[in-house]
Amino acid sequence: MLSIKNLQARIEEKEILKGINLEIKPGEVHAIMGPNGSGKSTLASVLAGREEFEVTSGDVNFLGKNLLEMAPEERAREGVFLAFQYPIEIPGVSTVNFMKTALNQIRVARGLQALDAVSFLQLMKEKMKLVEIDQSLLNRSLNEGFSGGEKKRNEIFQMAMLEPKLAILDETDSGLDIDALKIVANGVNKLKSKNNATIVVTHYQRLLDYIVPDFVHVLYKGRIVKSGGKELALELEAKGYDWIKEEVELA
Amino acid sequence: MDLAVKNNLLENIAVPSDGTSAIRHQALYSLHSLGLPTSKTEEYKHTAISRLLEKNFQSLAVSTSKGNVVADTFRIQNLDAHVLVFINGEFDQAQSSFSTKELNIQPLAVALAERKEIVEKYFSKLADTKADAFVSLNTATWNNGLLIEIKNNVQVTKPILIHQINDASKSKIITASRNLILVGKSSEVSIIEKYDSIGEANFSTTVNEVFVAENAGLTYTLIQNDGGQRYQFNHTSIQQESNSRVNCFTLSLNGKAIRNNLQLSLDGEGIDSHMYGLYLLTGDTLADNHTVADHRKPNSISNELYKGVMDGNSKGVFNGKIYVRPQAQKTNAFQSNRNILLSDKATVNTKPQLEIWADDVKCSHGCTSGQLDEEALFYMQSRGISKDSARAFLLYAYAGEVIEKISNETLRNYIDNLVSERLHKNF
């Protein structure tokens, strides 16, 4: 589904990704872990198309198409979704309106009819239950004055609405207490299927107790330096990142 | 005449002779001593309106050519209102429809001729002819406009729409309108002033003097959505007595060059004043808003929010003065001016000017100017929304903060549609 080959990217003059290789198949959950500043969030941003990063080398193929050539909205229409680490507050735009526009632009781009108001509301109600989010929150200005937990839940709600083929969760656990974390993880799990894939970017193992990965990759200094199964995450939790750093420096 | 006439534009300015001749001549004298503002005139520092006028007009004398426009072309759909249409400054009875059951509406010239006390008490008492050359020009030359008088304890059910249309399709047009509005004690009224024009360059001055008596309420909405050839000066002075409420909306959506003076004098206690402004500028448009909230007595509130979007080579100017006089203790005065610049060539000059002589007051002001939030754009795009839609969405939401304050639903929807359409087409 997603094939990343030798991906290199920089911001201004600073090289951040120095050759990422990653293969993801439908139905898989991949965790990207690593110490702060290793390039985890940059990888998420580059996949979603954030313009401030310049891709200097490499290929990203998503369902047979060159992802790097697409504008962010085209990627979303192809089925890529990024749950933001810091969701943006947009005064004056309600989540409901925002989602209606987004969903319908995606549908039209895929050659489907735009949903009418009734069908949209029906869909929304169904997805609200899934992520345990309240209608009153969705009628308010997007993320404005939301708590950290509400913002992250709203991200997962949007993900539920747009039903992406590839969901990238960027530090979705940061700033969440355990109850909020469970709700968010539960939402993500319900959305999993054999047809879609998930990338979970996280610094801590905690989230992975609830969203269980098939693969764990450790990103350090812009490269994937170690890959393994879910037990690798537990090992990192127990031993920290220093042993990984040492291994890399030795090699 | 021994006064130096610096500007050719001020030659041949005729002063009509009527009951206000003395005031007119005084105003003309002020006009010649002030001269048209230049870049050295403090209040016009950023607004080269005289230069623009010189380029486009030979004289600022009021023109006499009649126009022919169907006012319905520019109507506000479904708005149930008293409608007073002026074409090239001439009252158009056939296209107007209003009743005088709840209120007195008559041509200002007639009212001033018949009722001396109105001239003595109200006329040219608020708009200072010595302070602004265009107020002088208007006071000397106006030849149309209304007295709108609402007696005590009258809730005027329908808004009053003053529709000023200039037809410059055959020749350049210059108009000068004057309105005097008296809102009686505990009465309520909404007045809408709408400007439209067709054809080539035209220039209009309007001066409104408004007296809002005790416990009365006024909503005043100015809609400037012109075809891009109108040069426009609008001056509105409002005097408020105790416990009165005023909501002003200044909506400048199009036009060549606009200068608005809005001056509120809070001359009583327990007053509530709101000034909202929205300007959406493209091309070479200029919009300059100068506002004043003058707190003269204790315990009143003024609140101001002006928001602008500037694209192309357009230019926005905002100057907001708040005066709090020594006796105006316990004043609350707030002001905010926000601007979004969409192009490198668009500019804005914003200047809050607070002069506070009382010590027990709450005042705040803030102004910002910047680009559209790139993070917000990316966020929307990442959900599948095209960049153009995302921009329109953000701008629309930004403008919405002003539009949502309009209480008349039909009017609000009308403005909402205009803005929405503009944002999708032009930005």
XYZ file of C-alpha atoms in Angstrom:
678
model
C 0.000 0.000 0.000
C 2.707 2.434 1.024
C 6.263 2.067 -0.132
C 8.867 4.549 1.045
C 12.298 4.315 -0.567
C 15.347 6.273 0.545
C 13.252 9.287 1.570
C 15.344 12.335 2.397
C 13.944 15.684 3.466
C 15.106 18.915 4.970
C 13.742 22.083 6.408
C 15.698 25.139 5.294
C 19.296 23.894 5.386
C 18.774 21.225 7.998
C 18.682 17.593 6.865
C 16.096 15.777 8.936
C 15.210 12.591 7.079
C 18.346 10.908 5.777
C 17.041 7.899 3.892
C 13.866 6.278 5.183
C 12.786 2.890 3.851
C 9.419 1.484 4.860
C 6.853 -0.929 3.414
C 3.306 -0.991 4.706
C 0.589 -3.421 3.656
C -3.159 -3.164 4.130
C -4.351 -4.248 7.573
C -1.025 -3.478 9.265
C -0.299 -1.181 12.177
C 3.203 0.282 12.250
C 4.576 2.177 15.211
C 7.320 4.707 14.617
C 9.192 5.399 17.814
C 12.329 7.285 18.654
C 13.833 9.946 20.840
C 12.866 13.602 20.472
C 14.247 15.239 17.363
C 14.780 11.965 15.521
C 12.484 12.970 12.638
C 9.246 11.131 13.562
C 6.939 14.092 13.153
C 8.794 15.222 10.048
C 8.105 11.864 8.443
C 4.401 12.227 9.278
C 4.344 15.770 7.900
C 6.172 14.888 4.695
C 3.710 12.074 4.019
C 0.797 14.465 4.492
C 2.420 17.091 2.255
C 3.409 19.909 4.575
C 5.127 22.415 2.323
C 7.839 23.717 4.609
C 9.724 20.456 4.218
C 11.691 19.931 1.053
C 12.046 16.385 -0.186
C 15.549 16.138 -1.604
C 15.597 12.492 -2.615
C 13.622 9.255 -2.610
C 10.212 7.928 -3.626
C 6.932 7.450 -1.878
C 4.458 5.252 -3.646
C 0.909 5.065 -2.320
C -1.466 2.623 -3.981
C 0.530 2.815 -7.182
C 0.755 6.599 -7.298
C 3.582 8.996 -6.602
C 2.511 10.601 -3.349
C 5.207 13.275 -3.383
C 3.788 14.877 -6.509
C 0.413 15.494 -4.927
C -0.900 18.550 -3.088
C -1.989 17.864 0.499
C -5.680 17.839 -0.480
C -5.006 15.346 -3.282
C -3.303 13.031 -0.815
C -6.310 13.269 1.474
C -8.589 12.455 -1.466
C -6.435 9.399 -2.230
C -6.972 8.259 1.346
C -4.139 9.640 3.473
C -5.079 11.103 6.836
C -2.832 12.846 9.352
C -4.030 13.224 12.934
C -2.146 16.309 14.069
C 0.036 16.435 17.135
C -1.229 19.982 17.690
C -4.649 20.323 16.035
C -5.250 23.834 14.726
C -7.891 26.128 16.189
C -10.017 27.786 13.542
C -12.383 30.413 14.933
C -15.661 30.786 13.090
C -15.604 27.393 11.373
C -17.549 24.644 13.114
C -16.317 21.064 12.963
C -19.627 20.131 11.351
C -19.194 22.603 8.497
C -15.547 21.768 8.127
C -16.247 18.045 7.852
C -19.138 18.542 5.481
C -16.929 20.522 3.107
C -14.034 18.086 3.453
C -16.098 14.947 3.008
C -17.960 16.310 0.022
C -14.853 17.590 -1.717
C -13.300 14.157 -1.250
C -16.448 12.431 -2.526
C -16.687 14.649 -5.591
C -12.993 14.103 -6.336
C -13.685 10.360 -6.240
C -16.581 10.717 -8.643
C -19.238 10.237 -5.953
C -22.189 12.498 -5.256
C -21.928 15.014 -2.464
C -23.946 13.968 0.583
C -27.113 15.897 1.289
C -27.646 17.417 4.722
C -29.717 14.499 6.026
C -27.309 11.745 4.994
C -24.415 13.767 6.300
C -26.020 14.182 9.716
C -26.816 10.478 9.837
C -23.212 9.577 9.104
C -21.998 12.094 11.628
C -24.206 10.698 14.400
C -22.903 7.209 13.726
C -19.256 8.306 13.861
C -19.808 10.457 16.936
C -20.775 7.348 18.879
C -17.644 5.600 17.742
C -15.317 8.175 19.277
C -17.648 9.211 22.108
C -17.735 12.855 21.118
C -20.590 15.233 21.849
C -22.595 17.056 19.187
C -22.287 20.344 21.088
C -18.520 20.183 20.700
C -18.854 19.693 16.958
C -21.119 22.710 16.592
C -18.491 24.934 18.164
C -15.630 26.624 16.330
C -13.100 24.008 15.308
C -10.844 23.154 18.274
C -11.253 26.641 19.709
C -11.058 26.433 23.478
C -11.063 22.604 23.359
C -9.113 20.715 26.011
C -6.165 18.606 24.855
C -8.304 15.474 25.062
C -11.172 17.048 23.127
C -8.826 18.120 20.346
C -7.402 14.622 19.947
C -10.834 13.065 20.067
C -11.900 15.498 17.369
C -8.988 14.328 15.233
C -10.154 10.744 15.547
C -13.718 11.819 14.804
C -12.507 13.439 11.577
C -10.622 10.273 10.759
C -13.789 8.256 11.318
C -15.709 10.593 9.000
C -13.166 10.469 6.191
C -12.400 6.725 6.470
C -8.797 6.933 5.249
C -6.870 4.036 3.777
C -3.748 5.181 5.556
C -4.041 6.932 8.913
C -0.991 8.588 10.410
C -1.328 9.405 14.091
C 1.289 11.950 15.076
C 1.912 11.834 18.836
C -1.792 11.401 19.382
C -1.062 10.310 22.964
C 0.767 13.476 23.953
C -1.057 15.463 26.579
C -3.731 12.824 27.182
C -4.670 11.335 30.526
C -5.265 7.604 30.604
C -9.056 7.807 30.199
C -8.801 10.092 27.165
C -6.091 7.868 25.767
C -8.326 4.811 26.059
C -11.189 6.543 24.270
C -8.919 7.701 21.453
C -7.281 4.271 21.125
C -10.645 2.566 21.201
C -11.821 4.780 18.335
C -8.730 3.970 16.289
C -9.167 0.231 16.915
C -12.775 0.292 15.798
C -11.740 1.940 12.560
C -9.115 -0.688 11.782
C -9.868 -3.135 9.012
C -8.022 -5.488 6.707
C -8.160 -2.822 4.016
C -6.586 0.087 5.814
C -3.287 0.689 7.537
C -2.173 2.820 10.448
C 1.080 4.519 11.313
C 1.353 5.412 14.971
C 4.067 7.947 15.698
C 4.863 8.053 19.388
C 7.592 8.671 21.854
C 6.161 6.390 24.535
C 5.058 2.808 24.615
C 1.913 3.638 26.619
C -0.352 4.170 23.585
C 0.807 0.866 22.136
C -0.809 -0.995 25.041
C -4.087 0.026 23.481
C -3.251 0.230 19.796
C -1.222 -2.908 19.334
C 1.283 -2.625 16.479
C 2.326 -5.365 14.105
C 5.686 -3.675 13.582
C 7.755 -1.244 15.578
C 10.424 0.930 13.961
C 12.928 3.047 15.776
C 13.820 6.296 14.085
C 17.074 7.939 15.084
C 18.919 10.775 13.402
C 16.678 10.584 10.358
C 16.999 6.856 9.719
C 15.137 3.734 10.776
C 17.817 2.045 12.833
C 15.872 -0.894 14.212
C 12.659 -2.707 13.362
C 10.862 -5.452 15.195
C 7.572 -6.685 16.564
C 5.539 -5.204 19.388
C 8.045 -6.555 21.955
C 10.552 -3.952 20.703
C 8.320 -1.235 22.092
C 8.335 -2.911 25.514
C 12.091 -3.199 25.406
C 12.369 0.513 24.613
C 10.028 1.324 27.464
C 12.167 -0.710 29.870
C 15.605 0.310 28.650
C 15.074 3.778 27.156
C 16.661 4.888 23.908
C 20.298 5.054 24.994
C 21.173 1.482 24.028
C 19.840 2.146 20.542
C 21.937 5.287 20.274
C 25.005 3.345 21.404
C 24.370 0.592 18.878
C 24.132 3.197 16.128
C 27.262 5.041 17.197
C 29.194 1.729 17.345
C 28.101 0.703 13.909
C -11.836 86.542 -3.251
C -8.661 87.189 -1.358
C -8.318 83.666 -0.092
C -5.817 81.598 -1.952
C -7.599 78.815 -3.739
C -4.957 76.181 -3.847
C -6.930 73.544 -5.581
C -8.530 73.913 -8.984
C -11.110 71.446 -7.787
C -12.549 74.081 -5.498
C -13.154 76.655 -8.214
C -16.689 77.368 -9.326
C -18.243 75.894 -6.225
C -21.684 77.400 -5.987
C -23.497 77.804 -2.718
C -27.256 77.326 -2.948
C -29.236 80.007 -1.261
C -31.688 78.853 1.415
C -32.332 79.165 5.127
C -28.849 77.862 5.902
C -27.006 80.278 3.625
C -24.997 81.754 6.481
C -23.827 78.276 7.540
C -23.077 77.391 3.927
C -20.934 80.465 3.403
C -19.053 79.853 6.609
C -18.405 76.284 5.504
C -17.178 77.485 2.129
C -14.841 79.870 3.901
C -13.505 76.963 6.010
C -13.139 74.867 2.892
C -10.975 77.456 1.224
C -8.877 78.029 4.318
C -8.383 74.318 4.917
C -7.890 73.418 1.281
C -8.285 69.806 0.253
C -6.241 67.499 2.475
C -2.721 66.576 1.423
C -0.300 63.992 2.745
C 0.679 66.605 5.318
C -2.827 66.793 6.728
C -2.634 64.629 9.856
C -6.074 63.064 9.467
C -5.426 62.208 5.814
C -1.775 61.223 6.067
C -2.227 57.811 4.489
C -5.101 58.669 2.185
C -4.181 60.504 -0.989
C -7.815 61.103 -1.834
C -7.284 64.669 -3.115
C -4.748 63.444 -5.631
C -7.171 60.804 -6.846
C -9.910 63.396 -7.174
C -7.628 65.780 -9.066
C -6.830 63.033 -11.530
C -10.451 62.253 -12.212
C -12.430 65.464 -11.823
C -12.167 69.069 -12.992
C -14.237 70.480 -10.170
C -16.038 69.272 -7.072
C -19.089 71.389 -7.793
C -22.280 69.345 -7.502
C -23.391 68.119 -10.911
C -26.860 68.641 -12.296
C -27.274 65.841 -14.805
C -30.135 63.520 -14.170
C -29.680 59.784 -14.055
C -31.700 56.806 -15.068
C -31.264 53.659 -13.017
C -33.627 50.931 -11.931
C -33.028 50.833 -8.204
C -34.357 47.281 -8.023
C -31.164 46.088 -9.723
C -29.372 46.814 -6.476
C -32.101 45.930 -4.030
C -31.685 43.868 -0.900
C -33.811 40.802 -1.648
C -36.849 40.384 0.591
C -35.977 43.252 2.878
C -39.153 44.764 4.215
C -38.196 48.404 4.598
C -39.114 52.025 4.041
C -37.152 52.712 0.872
C -35.983 56.159 -0.195
C -34.217 56.246 -3.507
C -31.984 59.038 -4.719
C -30.601 59.022 -8.263
C -27.731 61.439 -8.830
C -28.786 63.175 -5.674
C -32.362 63.664 -6.769
C -35.143 62.084 -4.755
C -36.947 59.511 -6.902
C -40.523 59.368 -5.673
C -41.560 56.666 -8.122
C -38.933 54.198 -6.970
C -39.383 54.957 -3.300
C -41.935 53.440 -0.964
C -42.403 54.460 2.604
C -45.060 55.328 5.067
C -44.982 58.193 7.502
C -47.255 56.519 10.013
C -44.595 55.840 12.590
C -42.200 58.565 11.659
C -41.697 61.843 9.905
C -39.621 61.754 6.746
C -39.241 64.847 4.621
C -36.660 66.496 2.416
C -34.169 68.162 4.710
C -34.283 71.443 2.751
C -38.057 71.659 3.244
C -37.810 70.835 6.935
C -35.134 73.456 7.515
C -37.160 76.096 5.666
C -40.336 75.350 7.589
C -38.906 74.768 11.033
C -36.345 77.276 12.187
C -35.921 75.504 15.558
C -34.394 72.506 13.810
C -31.730 74.625 12.212
C -31.003 76.312 15.510
C -30.951 73.181 17.632
C -29.536 70.490 15.409
C -28.299 71.433 11.991
C -24.506 71.528 11.559
C -24.074 71.169 15.301
C -22.193 67.862 15.288
C -20.219 67.677 12.045
C -17.408 70.180 12.439
C -16.821 72.156 9.252
C -13.543 73.505 10.546
C -11.995 70.097 11.092
C -12.455 68.348 7.772
C -12.487 69.911 4.313
C -14.974 67.384 2.991
C -17.416 68.165 5.781
C -17.015 71.829 4.795
C -17.538 70.973 1.137
C -20.668 69.011 1.953
C -22.068 71.655 4.304
C -21.541 74.342 1.675
C -22.926 72.442 -1.294
C -25.407 69.728 -0.239
C -28.614 69.721 -2.241
C -30.416 66.566 -1.200
C -31.132 64.436 1.807
C -33.668 63.865 4.521
C -34.914 64.768 7.888
C -35.890 61.555 9.632
C -37.671 62.253 12.846
C -38.953 59.658 15.270
C -41.094 60.940 18.110
C -40.781 59.626 21.658
C -41.778 56.034 22.446
C -42.010 54.809 18.877
C -40.609 51.463 17.797
C -40.206 51.804 14.065
C -40.974 48.312 12.850
C -39.281 48.401 9.464
C -35.761 49.580 8.772
C -35.351 52.746 6.724
C -33.234 52.252 3.626
C -31.661 55.323 2.081
C -30.488 54.209 -1.318
C -28.082 56.573 -3.038
C -27.398 55.614 -6.635
C -25.160 57.533 -8.975
C -25.595 57.172 -12.727
C -22.323 58.277 -14.296
C -22.902 56.504 -17.580
C -23.200 59.783 -19.525
C -20.930 62.080 -17.566
C -18.974 62.267 -14.358
C -21.216 62.830 -11.377
C -20.698 64.680 -8.133
C -23.316 64.550 -5.404
C -23.627 65.971 -1.914
C -26.209 64.541 0.484
C -27.142 65.576 3.949
C -29.293 63.776 6.488
C -30.487 64.824 9.888
C -31.836 62.045 12.068
C -33.635 62.625 15.341
C -34.482 59.580 17.427
C -36.888 60.428 20.244
C -36.825 59.198 23.814
C -37.274 55.430 24.260
C -37.727 54.969 20.531
C -36.088 52.420 18.310
C -35.041 52.593 14.667
C -32.752 50.949 12.158
C -31.325 52.960 9.286
C -29.498 51.501 6.327
C -27.548 53.613 3.891
C -26.641 51.885 0.671
C -24.474 53.213 -2.122
C -24.385 52.006 -5.678
C -23.281 53.475 -8.964
C -23.013 52.716 -12.643
C -20.769 54.174 -15.327
C -17.616 56.184 -14.915
C -16.000 58.165 -12.151
C -18.336 59.679 -9.600
C -17.796 61.313 -6.276
C -20.202 61.670 -3.397
C -20.116 63.280 -0.026
C -22.634 62.465 2.654
C -22.865 63.996 6.078
C -25.229 62.503 8.635
C -25.964 64.131 11.938
C -27.808 61.882 14.343
C -29.280 62.691 17.742
C -30.246 59.715 19.857
C -32.306 60.734 22.872
C -32.504 59.097 26.269
C -33.134 55.369 26.355
C -33.460 55.203 22.557
C -31.905 52.641 20.240
C -30.373 53.115 16.821
C -28.876 50.662 14.383
C -27.031 52.341 11.579
C -25.704 50.263 8.703
C -23.595 51.636 5.893
C -23.228 49.412 2.854
C -20.582 50.408 0.343
C -20.442 47.839 -2.401
C -19.851 49.961 -5.397
C -18.747 49.246 -8.938
C -15.199 50.414 -8.446
C -15.558 53.917 -9.887
C -16.991 55.693 -6.917
C -15.009 58.052 -4.757
C -16.874 58.408 -1.569
C -16.767 60.470 1.571
C -19.129 59.580 4.386
C -19.246 61.414 7.663
C -21.601 60.334 10.418
C -21.732 62.049 13.783
C -23.938 60.536 16.432
C -24.741 62.123 19.744
C -26.090 59.823 22.410
C -27.975 60.705 25.570
C -28.189 58.589 28.714
C -29.087 54.900 28.467
C -29.210 54.965 24.685
C -27.926 52.151 22.522
C -26.200 52.476 19.182
C -24.960 49.730 16.857
C -23.067 50.865 13.781
C -22.001 48.681 10.896
C -19.653 49.973 8.243
C -19.398 47.437 5.450
C -17.043 48.479 2.674
C -17.057 45.688 0.151
C -16.116 47.548 -3.004
C -15.546 51.015 -4.425
C -12.614 53.026 -5.718
C -11.746 55.166 -2.740
C -13.667 55.383 0.488
C -13.235 57.642 3.436
C -15.542 57.153 6.388
C -15.640 59.269 9.493
C -17.756 57.776 12.248
C -17.919 59.871 15.381
C -19.820 58.823 18.465
C -20.303 61.265 21.251
C -21.395 59.476 24.438
C -22.998 62.408 26.133
C -24.785 60.649 28.968
C -24.560 57.775 31.423
C -25.365 54.101 30.923
C -24.755 54.300 27.188
C -23.957 51.270 25.095
C -22.168 51.889 21.783
C -20.895 49.385 19.263
C -18.986 50.073 16.086
C -18.402 47.174 13.726
C -16.508 47.461 10.471
C -15.663 45.105 7.638
C -13.641 46.045 4.573
C -12.773 43.637 1.776
C -10.495 45.315 -0.709
C -9.088 44.175 -4.033
C -7.430 45.840 -7.034
C -6.587 49.493 -6.409
C -9.286 50.093 -3.842
C -8.685 52.341 -0.873
C -10.759 52.334 2.289
C -10.019 54.637 5.164
C -12.020 54.451 8.377
C -11.578 57.119 10.996
C -13.642 56.547 14.101
C -14.125 58.383 17.370
C -15.692 57.222 20.621
C -15.883 60.274 22.822
C -16.822 59.407 26.409
C -18.104 62.604 27.992
C -19.956 61.235 31.028
C -19.425 58.346 33.467
C -20.572 54.712 33.298
C -20.801 54.064 29.589
C -19.493 51.359 27.306
C -18.066 51.610 23.824
C -16.884 48.634 21.891
C -15.313 48.634 18.462
C -14.327 45.830 16.112
C -13.052 46.546 12.593
C -11.746 43.771 10.370
C -10.174 44.026 6.956
C -8.942 41.823 4.137
C -6.678 43.404 1.546
C -5.613 41.874 -1.745
C -3.979 43.196 -4.940
C -2.713 46.775 -4.600
C -5.413 47.761 -2.195
C -4.902 49.885 0.826
C -6.629 49.967 4.174
C -6.397 52.718 6.738
C -7.816 52.594 10.232
C -7.650 55.260 12.876
C -9.592 54.764 16.074
C -9.771 57.497 18.644
C -11.069 56.963 22.113
C -11.474 59.993 24.329
C -12.300 59.594 27.978
C -13.010 63.021 29.461
C -12.080 63.780 33.087
C -15.652 63.350 34.334
C -16.181 60.082 32.432
C -15.222 57.754 35.305
C -16.106 54.041 35.154
C -15.879 54.088 31.401
C -15.380 50.817 29.534
C -13.891 51.346 26.103
C -12.634 48.595 23.857
C -11.201 48.711 20.398
C -9.848 46.101 18.052
C -8.651 46.345 14.457
C -7.574 43.198 12.627
C -6.211 42.937 9.119
C -5.276 40.192 6.715
C -3.001 41.016 3.816
C -3.268 38.587 0.930
C -0.681 40.078 -1.395
C 2.761 41.633 -1.073
C 1.499 44.876 -2.534
C -1.497 45.356 -0.294
C -0.952 47.620 2.683
C -2.649 48.708 5.837
C -1.994 51.574 8.212
C -3.638 51.162 11.548
C -3.468 53.526 14.444
C -5.274 53.389 17.758
C -5.320 56.725 19.502
C -6.427 56.738 23.125
C -6.641 59.915 25.142
C -7.733 59.244 28.660
C -8.130 61.952 31.273
C -10.172 59.980 33.832
C -8.420 57.536 36.173
C -11.040 54.901 36.975
C -11.600 53.406 33.534
C -11.171 50.163 31.637
C -9.771 50.653 28.165
C -8.133 48.263 25.799
C -7.082 48.299 22.208
C -5.339 45.947 19.861
C -4.451 45.854 16.228
C -2.986 43.093 14.150
C -2.054 42.667 10.547
C -0.718 39.535 8.984
C -1.170 36.865 6.392
C -3.636 34.058 6.348
C -2.588 31.353 8.799
C -0.541 28.798 6.802
C -0.977 26.134 9.472
C -4.736 26.479 9.293
C -4.603 26.249 5.491
C -2.531 23.069 5.664
C -4.850 21.611 8.274
C -7.834 22.120 6.005
C -6.008 20.840 2.940
C -4.933 17.746 4.824
C -8.647 16.944 5.169
C -9.173 17.083 1.418
C -10.279 20.708 1.076
C -8.732 22.522 -1.897
C -6.417 25.422 -1.132
C -8.800 27.944 -2.721
C -11.739 26.677 -0.702
C -9.619 26.649 2.426
C -8.671 30.291 1.879
C -12.267 31.293 1.229
C -13.375 29.279 4.251
C -10.895 30.976 6.565
C -11.651 34.456 5.254
C -15.364 33.869 5.465
C -15.056 32.746 9.062
C -12.913 35.770 9.772
C -15.486 38.151 8.293
C -18.263 36.234 10.015
C -17.343 37.686 13.375
C -18.635 41.049 12.151
C -21.525 39.782 10.007
C -23.043 37.700 12.788
C -23.589 40.868 14.810
C -26.153 42.153 12.291
C -29.485 41.473 13.968
C -31.877 41.885 11.018
C -31.910 38.409 9.530
C -32.678 39.439 5.944
C -29.953 42.041 5.977
C -27.518 39.647 7.599
C -28.183 36.992 4.963
C -27.800 39.562 2.212
C -24.404 40.685 3.497
C -23.424 37.117 4.213
C -24.138 36.142 0.594
C -22.311 39.155 -0.800
C -19.252 38.402 1.258
C -19.325 34.701 0.554
C -19.620 35.330 -3.180
C -16.825 37.882 -3.122
C -14.485 35.594 -1.214
C -14.982 32.733 -3.616
C -14.590 34.855 -6.719
C -11.961 37.410 -5.914
C -9.622 36.141 -3.266
